[in-house]
PDB file of C-alpha atoms in Angstrom:
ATOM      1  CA  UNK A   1     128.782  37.049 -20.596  1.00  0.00           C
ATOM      2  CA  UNK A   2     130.447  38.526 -17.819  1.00  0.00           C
ATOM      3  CA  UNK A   3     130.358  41.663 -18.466  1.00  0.00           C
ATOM      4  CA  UNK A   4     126.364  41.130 -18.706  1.00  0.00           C
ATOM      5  CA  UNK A   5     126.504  40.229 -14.909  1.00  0.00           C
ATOM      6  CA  UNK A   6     128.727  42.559 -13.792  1.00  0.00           C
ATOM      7  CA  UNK A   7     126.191  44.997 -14.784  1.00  0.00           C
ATOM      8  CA  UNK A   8     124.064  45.944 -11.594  1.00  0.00           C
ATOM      9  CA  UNK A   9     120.596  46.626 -11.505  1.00  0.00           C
ATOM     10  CA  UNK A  10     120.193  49.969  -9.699  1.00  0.00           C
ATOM     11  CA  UNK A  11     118.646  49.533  -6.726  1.00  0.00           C
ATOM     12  CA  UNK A  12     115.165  51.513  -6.106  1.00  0.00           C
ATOM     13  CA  UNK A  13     113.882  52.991  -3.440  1.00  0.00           C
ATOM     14  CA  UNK A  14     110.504  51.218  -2.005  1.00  0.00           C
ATOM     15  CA  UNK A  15     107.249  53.652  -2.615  1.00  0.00           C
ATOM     16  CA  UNK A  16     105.419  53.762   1.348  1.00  0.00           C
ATOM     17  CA  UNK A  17     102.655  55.150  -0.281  1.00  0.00           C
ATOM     18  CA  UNK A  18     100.866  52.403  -0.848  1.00  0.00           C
ATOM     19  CA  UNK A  19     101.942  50.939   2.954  1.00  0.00           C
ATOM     20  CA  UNK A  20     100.777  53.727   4.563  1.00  0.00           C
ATOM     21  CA  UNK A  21      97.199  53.259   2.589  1.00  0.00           C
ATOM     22  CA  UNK A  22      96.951  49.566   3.758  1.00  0.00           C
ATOM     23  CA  UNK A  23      97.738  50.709   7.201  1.00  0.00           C
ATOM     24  CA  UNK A  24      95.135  53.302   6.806  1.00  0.00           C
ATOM     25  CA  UNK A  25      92.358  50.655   5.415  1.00  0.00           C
ATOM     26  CA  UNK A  26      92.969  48.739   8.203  1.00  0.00           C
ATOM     27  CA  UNK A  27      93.132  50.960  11.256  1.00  0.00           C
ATOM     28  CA  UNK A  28      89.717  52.508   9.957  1.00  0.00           C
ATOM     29  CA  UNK A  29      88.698  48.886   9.953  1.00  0.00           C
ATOM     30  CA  UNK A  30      89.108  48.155  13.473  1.00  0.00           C
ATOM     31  CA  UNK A  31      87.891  50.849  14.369  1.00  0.00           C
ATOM     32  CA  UNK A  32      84.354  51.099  12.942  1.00  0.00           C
ATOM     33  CA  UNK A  33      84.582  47.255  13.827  1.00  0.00           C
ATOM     34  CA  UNK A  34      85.528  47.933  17.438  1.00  0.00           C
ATOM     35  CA  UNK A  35      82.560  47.841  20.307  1.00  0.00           C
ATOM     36  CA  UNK A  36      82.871  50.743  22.511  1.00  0.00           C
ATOM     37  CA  UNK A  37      80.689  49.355  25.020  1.00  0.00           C
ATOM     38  CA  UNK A  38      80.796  50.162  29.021  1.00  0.00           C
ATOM     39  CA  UNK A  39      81.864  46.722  30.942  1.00  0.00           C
ATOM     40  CA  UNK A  40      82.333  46.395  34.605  1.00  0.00           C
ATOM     41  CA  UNK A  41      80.353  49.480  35.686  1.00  0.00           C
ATOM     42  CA  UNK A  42      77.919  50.371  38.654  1.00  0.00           C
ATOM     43  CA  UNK A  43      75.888  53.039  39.075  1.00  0.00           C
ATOM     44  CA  UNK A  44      75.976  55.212  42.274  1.00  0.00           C
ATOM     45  CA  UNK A  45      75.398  58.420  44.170  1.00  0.00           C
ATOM     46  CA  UNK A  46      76.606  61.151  45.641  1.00  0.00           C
ATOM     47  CA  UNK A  47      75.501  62.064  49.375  1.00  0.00           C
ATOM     48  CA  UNK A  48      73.987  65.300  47.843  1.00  0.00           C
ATOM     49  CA  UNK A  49      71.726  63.224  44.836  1.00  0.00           C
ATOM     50  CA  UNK A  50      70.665  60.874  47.398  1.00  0.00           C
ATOM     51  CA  UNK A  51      66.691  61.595  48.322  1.00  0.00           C
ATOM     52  CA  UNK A  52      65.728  62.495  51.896  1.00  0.00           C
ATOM     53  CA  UNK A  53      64.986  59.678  53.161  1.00  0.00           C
ATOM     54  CA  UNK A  54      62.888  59.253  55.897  1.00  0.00           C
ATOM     55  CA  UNK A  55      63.679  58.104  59.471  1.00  0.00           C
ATOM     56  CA  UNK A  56      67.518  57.957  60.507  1.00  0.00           C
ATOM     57  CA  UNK A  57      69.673  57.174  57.718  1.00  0.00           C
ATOM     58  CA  UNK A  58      71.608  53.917  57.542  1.00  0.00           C
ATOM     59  CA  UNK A  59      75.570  54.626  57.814  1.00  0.00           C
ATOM     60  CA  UNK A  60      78.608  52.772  57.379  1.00  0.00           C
ATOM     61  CA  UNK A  61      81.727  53.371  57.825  1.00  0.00           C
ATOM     62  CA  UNK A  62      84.171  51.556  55.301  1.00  0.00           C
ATOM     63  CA  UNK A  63      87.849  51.110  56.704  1.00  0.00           C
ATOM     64  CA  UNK A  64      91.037  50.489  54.480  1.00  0.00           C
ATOM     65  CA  UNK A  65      91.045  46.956  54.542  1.00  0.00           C
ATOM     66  CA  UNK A  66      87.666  47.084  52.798  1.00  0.00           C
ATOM     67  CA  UNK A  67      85.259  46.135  56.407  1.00  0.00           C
ATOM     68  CA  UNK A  68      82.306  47.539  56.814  1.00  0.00           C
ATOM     69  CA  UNK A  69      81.360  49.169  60.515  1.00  0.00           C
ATOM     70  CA  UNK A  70      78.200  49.998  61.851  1.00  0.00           C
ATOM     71  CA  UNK A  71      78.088  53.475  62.832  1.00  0.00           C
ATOM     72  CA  UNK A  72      74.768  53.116  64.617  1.00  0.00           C
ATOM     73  CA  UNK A  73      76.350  50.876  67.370  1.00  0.00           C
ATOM     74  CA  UNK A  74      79.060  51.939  69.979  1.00  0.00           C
ATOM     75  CA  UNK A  75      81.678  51.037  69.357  1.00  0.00           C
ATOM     76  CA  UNK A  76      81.267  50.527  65.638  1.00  0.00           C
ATOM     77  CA  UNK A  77      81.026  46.916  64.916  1.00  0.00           C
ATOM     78  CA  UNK A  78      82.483  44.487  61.821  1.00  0.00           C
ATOM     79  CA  UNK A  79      79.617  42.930  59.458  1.00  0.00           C
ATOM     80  CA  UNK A  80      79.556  40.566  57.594  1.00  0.00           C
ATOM     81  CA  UNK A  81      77.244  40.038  54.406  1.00  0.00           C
ATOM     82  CA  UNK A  82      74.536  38.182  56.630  1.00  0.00           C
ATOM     83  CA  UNK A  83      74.388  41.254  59.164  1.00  0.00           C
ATOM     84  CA  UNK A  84      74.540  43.901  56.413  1.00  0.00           C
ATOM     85  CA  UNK A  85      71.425  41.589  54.283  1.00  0.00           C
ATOM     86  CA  UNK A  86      69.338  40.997  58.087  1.00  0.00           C
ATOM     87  CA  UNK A  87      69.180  44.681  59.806  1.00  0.00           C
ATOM     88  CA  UNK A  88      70.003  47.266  56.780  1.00  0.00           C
ATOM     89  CA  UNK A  89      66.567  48.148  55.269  1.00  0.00           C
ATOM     90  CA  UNK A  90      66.874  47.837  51.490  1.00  0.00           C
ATOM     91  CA  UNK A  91      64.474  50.197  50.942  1.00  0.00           C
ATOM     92  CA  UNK A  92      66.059  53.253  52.397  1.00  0.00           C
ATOM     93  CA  UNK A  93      69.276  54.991  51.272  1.00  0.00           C
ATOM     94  CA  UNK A  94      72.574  53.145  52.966  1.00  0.00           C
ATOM     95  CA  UNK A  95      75.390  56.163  53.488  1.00  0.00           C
ATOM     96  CA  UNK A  96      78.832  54.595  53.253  1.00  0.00           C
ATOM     97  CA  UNK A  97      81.510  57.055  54.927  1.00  0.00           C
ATOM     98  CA  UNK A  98      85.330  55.960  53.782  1.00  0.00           C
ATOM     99  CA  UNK A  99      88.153  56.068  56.078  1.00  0.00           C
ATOM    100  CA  UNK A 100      91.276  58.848  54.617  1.00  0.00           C
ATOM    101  CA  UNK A 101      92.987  55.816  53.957  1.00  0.00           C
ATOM    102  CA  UNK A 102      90.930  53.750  51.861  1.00  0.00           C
ATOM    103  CA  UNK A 103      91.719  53.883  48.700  1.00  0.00           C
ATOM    104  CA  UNK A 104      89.018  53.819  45.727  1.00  0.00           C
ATOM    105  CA  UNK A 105      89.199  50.482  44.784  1.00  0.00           C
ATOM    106  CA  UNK A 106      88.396  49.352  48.222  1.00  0.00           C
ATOM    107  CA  UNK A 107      84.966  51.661  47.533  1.00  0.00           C
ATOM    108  CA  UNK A 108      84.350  50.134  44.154  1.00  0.00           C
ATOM    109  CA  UNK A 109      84.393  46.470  46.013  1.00  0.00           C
ATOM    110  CA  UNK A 110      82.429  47.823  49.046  1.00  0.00           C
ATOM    111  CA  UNK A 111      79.895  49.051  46.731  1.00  0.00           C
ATOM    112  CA  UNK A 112      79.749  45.992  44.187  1.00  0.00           C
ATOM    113  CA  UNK A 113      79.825  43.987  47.368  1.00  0.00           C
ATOM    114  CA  UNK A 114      76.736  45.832  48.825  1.00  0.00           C
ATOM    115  CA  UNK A 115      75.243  45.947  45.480  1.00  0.00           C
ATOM    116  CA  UNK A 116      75.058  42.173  45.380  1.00  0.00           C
ATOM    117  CA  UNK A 117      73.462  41.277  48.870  1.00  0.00           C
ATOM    118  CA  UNK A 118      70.773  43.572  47.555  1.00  0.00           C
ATOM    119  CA  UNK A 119      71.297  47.252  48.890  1.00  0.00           C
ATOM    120  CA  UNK A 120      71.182  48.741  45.969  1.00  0.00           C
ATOM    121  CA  UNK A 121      70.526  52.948  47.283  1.00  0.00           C
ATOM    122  CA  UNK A 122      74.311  53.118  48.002  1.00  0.00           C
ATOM    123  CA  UNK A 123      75.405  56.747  48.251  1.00  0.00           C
ATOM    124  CA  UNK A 124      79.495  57.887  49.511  1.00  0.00           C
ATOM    125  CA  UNK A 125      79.248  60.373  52.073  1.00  0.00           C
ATOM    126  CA  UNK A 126      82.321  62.856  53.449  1.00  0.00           C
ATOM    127  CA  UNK A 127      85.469  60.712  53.717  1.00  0.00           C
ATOM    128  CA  UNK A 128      86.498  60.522  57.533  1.00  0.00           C
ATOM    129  CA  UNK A 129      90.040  61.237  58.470  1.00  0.00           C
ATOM    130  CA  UNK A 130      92.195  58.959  59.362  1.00  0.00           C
ATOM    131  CA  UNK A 131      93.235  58.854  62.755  1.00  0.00           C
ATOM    132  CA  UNK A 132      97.053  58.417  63.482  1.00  0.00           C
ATOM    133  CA  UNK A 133      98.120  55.502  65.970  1.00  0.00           C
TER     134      UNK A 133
END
């Protein structure tokens, strides 16, 4: 009876065949499964698609820390939401011009932030350099 257990089984070696055409099943699964659907996204415009608007077109100049400036005032002023909803016209085209140090998230917010007071005709005009202290 011993001998009988000292006889070893030889050990085989495991197939990944048939792994490797699970892993296959699946991951064309998830994929065909998978939404490839745009989230968080805005629509905007260059300063060349923008229309010719008429009259003098609206500017702002957007600084680093993500404020807004009047260009049409001297010296450019801070506004807030309430200024930017009460004198820029809706209707017409709004320029913003971004400081060389702003970075493009701080456009993405300025333009989501503009976006939801109402101005909707946001186009990014030539980036202003930044001025050293």
């Amino acid at each position: 009876m011993s001998s009988v257990l000292a006889v070893r089984r030889k050990s085989r070696r495991i197939s990944l065949t048939a792994l490797i055409d699970v892993v296959f099943i699946l991951l064309m699964f998830f994929m065909l499964t998978s939404s490839f659907s745009r989230f968080g996204y805005f629509e905007f415009q260059t300063q060349g698609a923008s229309g010719g608007g008429t009259g003098e077109a609206q500017v702002l100049i957007l600084q680093a820390d993500g404020a807004l400036l009047n260009r049409a005032t001297t010296p450019p002023v801070v506004m807030s939401d309430e200024q930017l909803r009460d004198r820029m016209d809706a209707s017409r085209p709004l320029s913003v011009l971004p400081a060389g140090d702003a970075d493009v998230q701080t456009m993405v917010e300025a333009i989501e932030r503009l976006n939801r007071i109402g101005l909707s005709q946001v186009t990014l005009g030539q980036v202003i350099p930044a001025v050293a202290d």
